Every structure is written in C-alpha cells, then in structure tokens.
Short mmCIF file of C-alpha atoms in Angstrom, two decimals:
data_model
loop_
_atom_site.label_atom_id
_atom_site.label_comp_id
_atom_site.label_asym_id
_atom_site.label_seq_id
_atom_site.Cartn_x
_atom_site.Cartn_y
_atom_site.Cartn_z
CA UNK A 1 15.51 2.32 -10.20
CA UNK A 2 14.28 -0.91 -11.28
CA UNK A 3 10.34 -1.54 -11.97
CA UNK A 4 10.09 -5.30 -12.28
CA UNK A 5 10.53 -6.50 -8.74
CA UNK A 6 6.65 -6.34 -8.16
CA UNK A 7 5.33 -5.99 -4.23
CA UNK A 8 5.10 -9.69 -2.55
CA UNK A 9 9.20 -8.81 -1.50
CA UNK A 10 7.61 -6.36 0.61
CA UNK A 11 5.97 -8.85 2.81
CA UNK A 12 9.45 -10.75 3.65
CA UNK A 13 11.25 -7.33 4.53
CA UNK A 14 13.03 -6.48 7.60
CA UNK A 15 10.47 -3.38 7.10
CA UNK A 16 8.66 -2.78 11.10
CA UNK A 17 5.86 -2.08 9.48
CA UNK A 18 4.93 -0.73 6.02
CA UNK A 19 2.76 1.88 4.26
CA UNK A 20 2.02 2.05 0.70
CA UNK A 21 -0.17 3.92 -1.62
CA UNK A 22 0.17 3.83 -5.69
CA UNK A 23 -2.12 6.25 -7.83
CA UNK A 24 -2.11 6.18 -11.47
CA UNK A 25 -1.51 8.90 -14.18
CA UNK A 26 -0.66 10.92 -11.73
CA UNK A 27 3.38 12.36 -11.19
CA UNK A 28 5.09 11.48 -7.74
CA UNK A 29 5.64 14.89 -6.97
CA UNK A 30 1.67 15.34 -7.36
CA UNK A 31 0.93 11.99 -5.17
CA UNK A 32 2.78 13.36 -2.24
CA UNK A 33 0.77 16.66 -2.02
CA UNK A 34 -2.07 14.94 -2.65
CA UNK A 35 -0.88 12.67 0.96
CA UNK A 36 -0.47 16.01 2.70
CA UNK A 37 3.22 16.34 2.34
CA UNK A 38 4.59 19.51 3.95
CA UNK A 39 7.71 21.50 3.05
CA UNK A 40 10.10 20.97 0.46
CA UNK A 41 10.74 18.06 -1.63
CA UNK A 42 13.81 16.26 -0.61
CA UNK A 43 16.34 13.56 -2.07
CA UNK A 44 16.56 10.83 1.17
CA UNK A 45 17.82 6.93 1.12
CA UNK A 46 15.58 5.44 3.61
CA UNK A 47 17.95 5.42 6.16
CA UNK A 48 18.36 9.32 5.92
CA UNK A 49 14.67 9.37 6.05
CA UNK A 50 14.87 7.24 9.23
CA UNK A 51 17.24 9.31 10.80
CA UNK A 52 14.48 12.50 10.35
CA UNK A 53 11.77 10.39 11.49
CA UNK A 54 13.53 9.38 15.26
CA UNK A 55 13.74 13.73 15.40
CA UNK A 56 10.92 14.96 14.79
CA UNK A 57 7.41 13.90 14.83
CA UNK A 58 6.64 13.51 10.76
CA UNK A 59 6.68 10.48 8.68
CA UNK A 60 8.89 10.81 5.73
CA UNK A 61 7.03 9.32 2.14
CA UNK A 62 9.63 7.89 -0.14
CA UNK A 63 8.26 8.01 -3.81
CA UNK A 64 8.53 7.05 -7.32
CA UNK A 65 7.51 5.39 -10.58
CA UNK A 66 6.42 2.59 -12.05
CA UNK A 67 4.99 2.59 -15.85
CA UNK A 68 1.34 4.09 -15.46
CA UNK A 69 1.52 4.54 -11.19
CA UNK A 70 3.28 6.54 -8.92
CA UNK A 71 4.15 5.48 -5.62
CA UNK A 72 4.94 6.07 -2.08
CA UNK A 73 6.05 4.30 0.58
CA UNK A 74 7.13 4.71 4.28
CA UNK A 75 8.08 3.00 7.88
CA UNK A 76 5.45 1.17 10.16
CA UNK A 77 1.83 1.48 8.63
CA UNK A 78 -0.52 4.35 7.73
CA UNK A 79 -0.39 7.11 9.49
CA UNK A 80 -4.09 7.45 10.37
CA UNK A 81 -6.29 6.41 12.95
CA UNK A 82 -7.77 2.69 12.34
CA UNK A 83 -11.64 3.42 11.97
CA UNK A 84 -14.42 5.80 10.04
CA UNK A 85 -11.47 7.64 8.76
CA UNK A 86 -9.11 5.50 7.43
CA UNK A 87 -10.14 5.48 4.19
CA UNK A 88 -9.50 9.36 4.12
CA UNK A 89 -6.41 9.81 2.88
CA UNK A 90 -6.47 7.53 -0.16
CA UNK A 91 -9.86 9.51 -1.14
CA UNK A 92 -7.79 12.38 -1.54
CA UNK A 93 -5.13 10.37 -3.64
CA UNK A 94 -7.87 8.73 -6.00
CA UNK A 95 -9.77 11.81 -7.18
CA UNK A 96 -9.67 11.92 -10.80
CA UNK A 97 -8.21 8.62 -11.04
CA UNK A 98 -7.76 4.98 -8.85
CA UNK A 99 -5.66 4.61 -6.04
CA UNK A 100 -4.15 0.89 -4.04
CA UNK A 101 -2.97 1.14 -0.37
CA UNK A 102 -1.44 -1.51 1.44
CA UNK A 103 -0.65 -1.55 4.79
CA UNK A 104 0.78 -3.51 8.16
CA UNK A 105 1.62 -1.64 10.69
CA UNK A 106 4.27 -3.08 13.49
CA UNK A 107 1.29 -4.51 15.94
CA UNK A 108 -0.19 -6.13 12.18
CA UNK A 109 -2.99 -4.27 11.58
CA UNK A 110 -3.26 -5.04 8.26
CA UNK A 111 -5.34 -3.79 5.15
CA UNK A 112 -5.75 -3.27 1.55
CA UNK A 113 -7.71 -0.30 0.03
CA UNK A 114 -8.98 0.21 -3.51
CA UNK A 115 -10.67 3.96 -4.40
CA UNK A 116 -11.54 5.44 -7.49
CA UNK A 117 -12.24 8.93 -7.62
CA UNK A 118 -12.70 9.47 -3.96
CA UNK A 119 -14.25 6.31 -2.96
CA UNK A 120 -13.59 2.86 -1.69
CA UNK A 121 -14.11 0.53 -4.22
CA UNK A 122 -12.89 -2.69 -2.47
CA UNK A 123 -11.40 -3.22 1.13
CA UNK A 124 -10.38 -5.93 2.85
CA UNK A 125 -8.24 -7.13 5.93
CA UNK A 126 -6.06 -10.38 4.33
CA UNK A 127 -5.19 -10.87 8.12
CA UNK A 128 -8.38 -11.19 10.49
CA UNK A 129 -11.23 -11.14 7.75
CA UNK A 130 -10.66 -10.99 3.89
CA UNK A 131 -14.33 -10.82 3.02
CA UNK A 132 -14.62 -7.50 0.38
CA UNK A 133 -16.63 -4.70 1.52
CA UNK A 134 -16.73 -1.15 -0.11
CA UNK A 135 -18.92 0.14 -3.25
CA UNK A 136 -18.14 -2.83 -5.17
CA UNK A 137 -17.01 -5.72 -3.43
CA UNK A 138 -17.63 -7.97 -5.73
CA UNK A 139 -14.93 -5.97 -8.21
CA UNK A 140 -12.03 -8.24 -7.34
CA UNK A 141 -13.35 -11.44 -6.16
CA UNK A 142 -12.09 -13.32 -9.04
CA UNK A 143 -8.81 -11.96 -8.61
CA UNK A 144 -9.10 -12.51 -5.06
CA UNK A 145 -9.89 -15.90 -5.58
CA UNK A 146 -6.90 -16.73 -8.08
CA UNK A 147 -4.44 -15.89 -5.74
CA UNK A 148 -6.12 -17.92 -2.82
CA UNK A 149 -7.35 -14.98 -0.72
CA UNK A 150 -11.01 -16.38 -0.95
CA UNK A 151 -12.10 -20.32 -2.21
CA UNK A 152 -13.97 -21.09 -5.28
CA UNK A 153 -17.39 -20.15 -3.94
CA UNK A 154 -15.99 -16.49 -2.81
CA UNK A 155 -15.62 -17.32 0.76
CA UNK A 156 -12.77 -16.14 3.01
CA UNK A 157 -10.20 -18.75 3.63
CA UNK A 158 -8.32 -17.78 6.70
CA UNK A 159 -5.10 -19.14 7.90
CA UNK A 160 -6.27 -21.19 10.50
CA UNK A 161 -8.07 -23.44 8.29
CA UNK A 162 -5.46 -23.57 5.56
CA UNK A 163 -1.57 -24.47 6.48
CA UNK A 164 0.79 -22.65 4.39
CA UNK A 165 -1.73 -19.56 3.69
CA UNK A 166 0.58 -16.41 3.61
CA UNK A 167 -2.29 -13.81 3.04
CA UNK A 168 -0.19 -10.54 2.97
CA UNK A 169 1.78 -12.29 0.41
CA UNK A 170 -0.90 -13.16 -1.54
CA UNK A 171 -2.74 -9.66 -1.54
CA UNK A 172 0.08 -8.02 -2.98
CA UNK A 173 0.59 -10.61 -5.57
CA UNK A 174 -3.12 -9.76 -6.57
CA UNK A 175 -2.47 -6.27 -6.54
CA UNK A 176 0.42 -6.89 -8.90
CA UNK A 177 -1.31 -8.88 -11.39
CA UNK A 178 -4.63 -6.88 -10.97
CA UNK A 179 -3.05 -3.67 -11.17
CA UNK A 180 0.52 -3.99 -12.54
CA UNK A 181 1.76 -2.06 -9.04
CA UNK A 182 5.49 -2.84 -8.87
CA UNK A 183 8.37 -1.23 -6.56
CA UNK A 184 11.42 -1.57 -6.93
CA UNK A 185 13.69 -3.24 -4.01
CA UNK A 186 16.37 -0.03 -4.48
CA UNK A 187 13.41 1.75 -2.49
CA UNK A 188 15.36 0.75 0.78
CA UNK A 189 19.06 1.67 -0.43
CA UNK A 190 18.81 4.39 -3.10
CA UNK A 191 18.05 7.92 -2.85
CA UNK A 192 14.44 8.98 -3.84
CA UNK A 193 11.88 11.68 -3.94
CA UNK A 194 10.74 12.35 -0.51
CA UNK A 195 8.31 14.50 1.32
CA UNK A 196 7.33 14.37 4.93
CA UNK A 197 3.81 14.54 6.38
CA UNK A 198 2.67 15.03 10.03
CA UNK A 199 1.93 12.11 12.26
#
C-alpha cells in the first residue's frame, strides 16, 4: 500500500462513519491487541470485513503502516460509549508512546484525541466546540490555528460564523502536518491486517 495519500480523503468518503487510531513505534499487529482485538489475525478487504460485521456483533479493525505509525481503522465511529470513558481505549494504545484518534460516527459525533503515555494530551470536538481541553491544551493551538480550526487569538471559529469552514477536513489536515499520520486510500479495496474487537 501507498503512504502518501495523508487523511483529509477520509472526510469526503462514502465511509458511514469512521474510526481511526495511529500509535507510533509501535507494530500493527501490537496496536490491535493493544485495541482489544480478539482471536486470530486475519487478511480482510473491507468489504470482507463488512460482510463479518452485518453477522456477528464485533467490529473488524483494518490495520497498517505508515513510516513511524501504525494504524487502524474501521466502519461508523469508535466503538465506545461517548462520555468519562471515551478516552479509554486510546490510553491503552499510547502507553509507552503517543497515540491520534479521529472519529465521526454516522449520527456525527465527532472528535479528535491526542494521548501520550496513557493520557489525553489534547481533545477537541472540530464539530460542536473546537476549544482544546486535556493535560495540555495549549500543545496544538498553533497548529490548530494554521489550519483554521481556531482564529489568530486561539478562539474557536465555528462554522456558523465562517462560510466555507470544513472542520473535519481541517483537523485531519493538522493531524497530518502535526504528526505525519497518513493512510493510504487502498485501505477500502486491498486486503489488510485485521482483527476484530467486541462492540
């Protein structure tokens, strides 16, 4: 597979929904144990992985690699319930090292998730409030700002005020040039490293 489409194609998918989490210096196999993958590792192109999904009640995480990060990514947002423990699963991921999850889930319950070494660095929701919270919130408000998540002074700009604003879009441009997180389109049509993990 390909490395250098980068993530903002993700937003303009026919995807219902999307869930992605990169980790770095660590091996896909690695990332999708540390998601709580069960069973055996498997081959799948998404639609196989689809196909398992409408059978059974697991969500199938389609992984690979890109230069320092490993990724995963699967059908119709995170699998987790939206409140204290949302951030659990990408704790998990980011011990030892720094972790990115992006998600919008079919309804558009949106977020993006920064963690190093089990905690949340930065979080934000680029849909209904992109105002930084976490340990550091601060850490990425001049990235934030570049790619026009948040105006000059560090305040959120949201999309009723500015015509044209594509948030999603934007956060996973920053998240590109931030973090150099790219997946390749071939996600969708080629087979890939899969696990599934219980819904």
């Amino acid at each position: 597979m390909t490395t250098s489409d980068g993530l903002q194609w993700l937003d303009g998918s026919d995807l219902e929904g999307h869930w992605l989490i990169a980790a770095r210096n660590i091996d896909p196999s690695e990332l999708l144990r540390r998601a709580g993958g069960i069973g055996k590792e498997m081959h799948l192109s998404w639609a196989e992985a689809e196909a398992i999904e409408m059978e059974s009640d697991v969500t199938i995480l389609r992984a690979g690699r890109s230069g320092d990060w490993s990724f995963f990514l699967a059908s119709y947002g995170a699998v987790v319930a939206y409140g204290a423990d949302m951030d659990s699963r990408i704790h998990e991921i980011s011990k030892g090292t720094e972790a990115v999850e992006l998600s919008q889930t079919t309804n558009f319950d949106t977020h993006f998730i920064f963690a190093v070494d089990g905690e949340t660095v930065c979080t934000f929701d680029p849909l209904t409030d992109p105002t930084p919270t976490g340990r550091e919130p601060g850490r990425l408000i001049p990235a934030m700002i570049r790619v026009g998540l948040l105006d000059e002074h560090g305040e959120p700009i949201f999309i009723d005020d500015t015509e044209g604003l594509q948030p999603v879009k934007s956060t996973y441009r920053m998240a590109e040039e931030e973090f150099g997180i790219s997946v390749p389109r071939e996600i969708l049509t080629d087979q890939a490293l899969s696990m599934a993990i219980p819904r």
